[in-house]
Amino acid sequence: MSNTYDLVGIGNAIVDVIAHGNDAFLADMGIDKGIMQLIDKDRAETLYAAMTDRVQTAGGSVANTIAGAASLGLKTAFLGKVKDDELGRFYADGMRADGSDFPNPPVADMDLPPTSRSMIFVSSDGERSMNTYLGAGADFNEADVDVDTAKAARWMFLEGYLYDKPEGKSAFTLAGQACRAGGGKVGITLSDPFCVDRHRDDFRNLIAQGMDFTIGNHEEWLSLYQTSDLDAALAEAAGACRLIVCTHSGEAVKIIHQGTRCEVAVTPVTPVDATGAGDQFAAGFLGGMAMDVGIARAGEMGVAAAAEVIAQIGPRPKRSLRAVFADQNLI
């Protein structure tokens, strides 16, 4: 069959709620700076009420990537689960407004938890402290996989966070099989070092047996292979997966494709808000791969997309990536 989508993502459908929070505020609220913490519904309501200048957007790591790719002009879709509540309807409308198909209708089920949301506090140094209530999005399962959409994907990007439940693992397997049946390529983001710690063996097996590409930052790769030597970790990864990418805040991006290694330089900048840097790197990189521009140019597109998003508040670029790349003669 002919492929309909350039890029399809599967991940936790989370409404991002972003506000400023200085170090004193974080300490008063018991928030650990710079990391992602999982919280329960009551804690989510408490933090939401404490946000004074909140901005609300459809979010989630891979969903942000898909929205970025859509702004490049690619045909995209995102598979994720939301409840038929106010935030769930907001989320579905937001993904479509950003140019991506959202095949999963909000679920009208009284027993389903509320739609997922993440309270993100941005410090003056641009660091973000994320407090995530996993809600309905974490219940994504095989029944939520739109097989026709998965089969129509040229590239599919999976979110490591969904690996926290067996249902998510099964959904990934089904979606990956459907994508490959349609001739597409399947890959995953490692999401964060704590996610890797929880699922190290499963991630290793998945990368070796079921992934065409894997994207992670240096901390995630070190955690995955339990070493302090990044080159050793990447060498082991490259032996298991034909395309691996390692980002390293402010340092060159390392890409190994079928044994050939290239590095893409990064110009360090002080971020306004680091939220979404990795997500938009993936948007630029995978967008470039979908456009068949080559590994090195795709890496440059990823770096440019990340630089664009950290210069603003929020995880999705306010300018289209097509405009960003055109300004830099990348497309």
PDB file of N, CA and C in Angstrom, residues 9 15 35 48-49 51 53-54 65 88 114 130 140 146 164 167 179 183 189 193 199 226 251 253 255 266 305:
ATOM      1  N   GLY A   9       3.346   9.347  15.532  1.00  0.00           N
ATOM      2  CA  GLY A   9       3.866   9.168  16.882  1.00  0.00           C
ATOM      3  C   GLY A   9       2.852   8.502  17.787  1.00  0.00           C
ATOM      4  N   VAL A  15      -1.679  17.340  28.674  1.00  0.00           N
ATOM      5  CA  VAL A  15      -1.822  18.790  28.590  1.00  0.00           C
ATOM      6  C   VAL A  15      -0.713  19.411  29.433  1.00  0.00           C
ATOM      7  N   ILE A  35      13.900  18.100  37.296  1.00  0.00           N
ATOM      8  CA  ILE A  35      13.576  16.719  36.963  1.00  0.00           C
ATOM      9  C   ILE A  35      12.070  16.574  36.765  1.00  0.00           C
ATOM     10  N   TYR A  48      -1.594  22.998  40.334  1.00  0.00           N
ATOM     11  CA  TYR A  48      -2.315  23.783  39.325  1.00  0.00           C
ATOM     12  C   TYR A  48      -2.832  25.081  39.947  1.00  0.00           C
ATOM     13  N   ALA A  49      -3.362  24.972  41.163  1.00  0.00           N
ATOM     14  CA  ALA A  49      -3.911  26.154  41.834  1.00  0.00           C
ATOM     15  C   ALA A  49      -2.824  27.163  42.193  1.00  0.00           C
ATOM     16  N   MET A  51      -0.243  27.953  40.332  1.00  0.00           N
ATOM     17  CA  MET A  51       0.353  28.552  39.135  1.00  0.00           C
ATOM     18  C   MET A  51      -0.345  29.876  38.824  1.00  0.00           C
ATOM     19  N   ASP A  53       0.736  32.337  36.392  1.00  0.00           N
ATOM     20  CA  ASP A  53       0.811  32.867  35.021  1.00  0.00           C
ATOM     21  C   ASP A  53       0.799  31.717  34.017  1.00  0.00           C
ATOM     22  N   ARG A  54      -0.086  30.773  34.246  1.00  0.00           N
ATOM     23  CA  ARG A  54      -0.042  29.527  33.473  1.00  0.00           C
ATOM     24  C   ARG A  54      -0.453  29.720  32.008  1.00  0.00           C
ATOM     25  N   THR A  65       6.930  16.408  19.334  1.00  0.00           N
ATOM     26  CA  THR A  65       7.711  16.089  18.144  1.00  0.00           C
ATOM     27  C   THR A  65       6.830  16.076  16.900  1.00  0.00           C
ATOM     28  N   GLY A  88      -9.392  16.868  27.897  1.00  0.00           N
ATOM     29  CA  GLY A  88      -9.291  15.912  26.804  1.00  0.00           C
ATOM     30  C   GLY A  88      -9.761  16.504  25.484  1.00  0.00           C
ATOM     31  N   PRO A 114      -8.904  11.063  34.792  1.00  0.00           N
ATOM     32  CA  PRO A 114      -8.933  12.300  34.009  1.00  0.00           C
ATOM     33  C   PRO A 114      -7.779  12.373  33.014  1.00  0.00           C
ATOM     34  N   MET A 130       9.254  19.443  36.118  1.00  0.00           N
ATOM     35  CA  MET A 130       8.007  18.883  35.605  1.00  0.00           C
ATOM     36  C   MET A 130       7.339  17.996  36.649  1.00  0.00           C
ATOM     37  N   PHE A 140      -3.031   3.867  27.612  1.00  0.00           N
ATOM     38  CA  PHE A 140      -3.019   3.516  26.188  1.00  0.00           C
ATOM     39  C   PHE A 140      -2.709   2.038  26.023  1.00  0.00           C
ATOM     40  N   ASP A 146      -4.727   2.672  16.293  1.00  0.00           N
ATOM     41  CA  ASP A 146      -5.412   2.735  15.010  1.00  0.00           C
ATOM     42  C   ASP A 146      -4.492   2.067  13.985  1.00  0.00           C
ATOM     43  N   ASP A 164       5.943   2.014  30.785  1.00  0.00           N
ATOM     44  CA  ASP A 164       5.753   1.779  32.215  1.00  0.00           C
ATOM     45  C   ASP A 164       4.655   0.764  32.516  1.00  0.00           C
ATOM     46  N   GLU A 167       0.437  -2.894  29.134  1.00  0.00           N
ATOM     47  CA  GLU A 167      -0.469  -2.547  28.042  1.00  0.00           C
ATOM     48  C   GLU A 167       0.220  -1.671  26.994  1.00  0.00           C
ATOM     49  N   CYS A 179       3.191  -0.926  11.233  1.00  0.00           N
ATOM     50  CA  CYS A 179       4.021   0.013  10.492  1.00  0.00           C
ATOM     51  C   CYS A 179       4.950  -0.719   9.537  1.00  0.00           C
ATOM     52  N   GLY A 183       5.666  -1.143   5.258  1.00  0.00           N
ATOM     53  CA  GLY A 183       6.949  -0.737   4.710  1.00  0.00           C
ATOM     54  C   GLY A 183       7.625   0.398   5.450  1.00  0.00           C
ATOM     55  N   THR A 189      12.132   6.913  21.477  1.00  0.00           N
ATOM     56  CA  THR A 189      12.914   7.801  22.329  1.00  0.00           C
ATOM     57  C   THR A 189      13.017   7.166  23.704  1.00  0.00           C
ATOM     58  N   PRO A 193      16.378   9.123  32.002  1.00  0.00           N
ATOM     59  CA  PRO A 193      17.201   8.081  32.628  1.00  0.00           C
ATOM     60  C   PRO A 193      16.430   7.211  33.623  1.00  0.00           C
ATOM     61  N   HIS A 199      13.268   0.029  33.014  1.00  0.00           N
ATOM     62  CA  HIS A 199      12.990  -0.945  31.945  1.00  0.00           C
ATOM     63  C   HIS A 199      14.244  -1.294  31.147  1.00  0.00           C
ATOM     64  N   GLN A 226      24.755   0.980  31.482  1.00  0.00           N
ATOM     65  CA  GLN A 226      25.367   0.961  32.819  1.00  0.00           C
ATOM     66  C   GLN A 226      26.875   1.181  32.766  1.00  0.00           C
ATOM     67  N   GLU A 251      26.624  20.261  23.650  1.00  0.00           N
ATOM     68  CA  GLU A 251      27.738  19.589  22.973  1.00  0.00           C
ATOM     69  C   GLU A 251      27.255  18.963  21.671  1.00  0.00           C
ATOM     70  N   VAL A 253      25.996  16.690  18.712  1.00  0.00           N
ATOM     71  CA  VAL A 253      25.112  15.535  18.592  1.00  0.00           C
ATOM     72  C   VAL A 253      25.877  14.425  17.877  1.00  0.00           C
ATOM     73  N   ILE A 255      25.723  10.812  15.909  1.00  0.00           N
ATOM     74  CA  ILE A 255      24.828   9.953  15.134  1.00  0.00           C
ATOM     75  C   ILE A 255      25.653   8.811  14.553  1.00  0.00           C
ATOM     76  N   VAL A 266      26.933  22.018  17.941  1.00  0.00           N
ATOM     77  CA  VAL A 266      25.891  22.781  18.621  1.00  0.00           C
ATOM     78  C   VAL A 266      26.503  24.071  19.149  1.00  0.00           C
ATOM     79  N   ALA A 305      16.099  23.089  15.234  1.00  0.00           N
ATOM     80  CA  ALA A 305      14.770  23.060  15.849  1.00  0.00           C
ATOM     81  C   ALA A 305      14.861  23.191  17.362  1.00  0.00           C
TER      82      ALA A 305
END
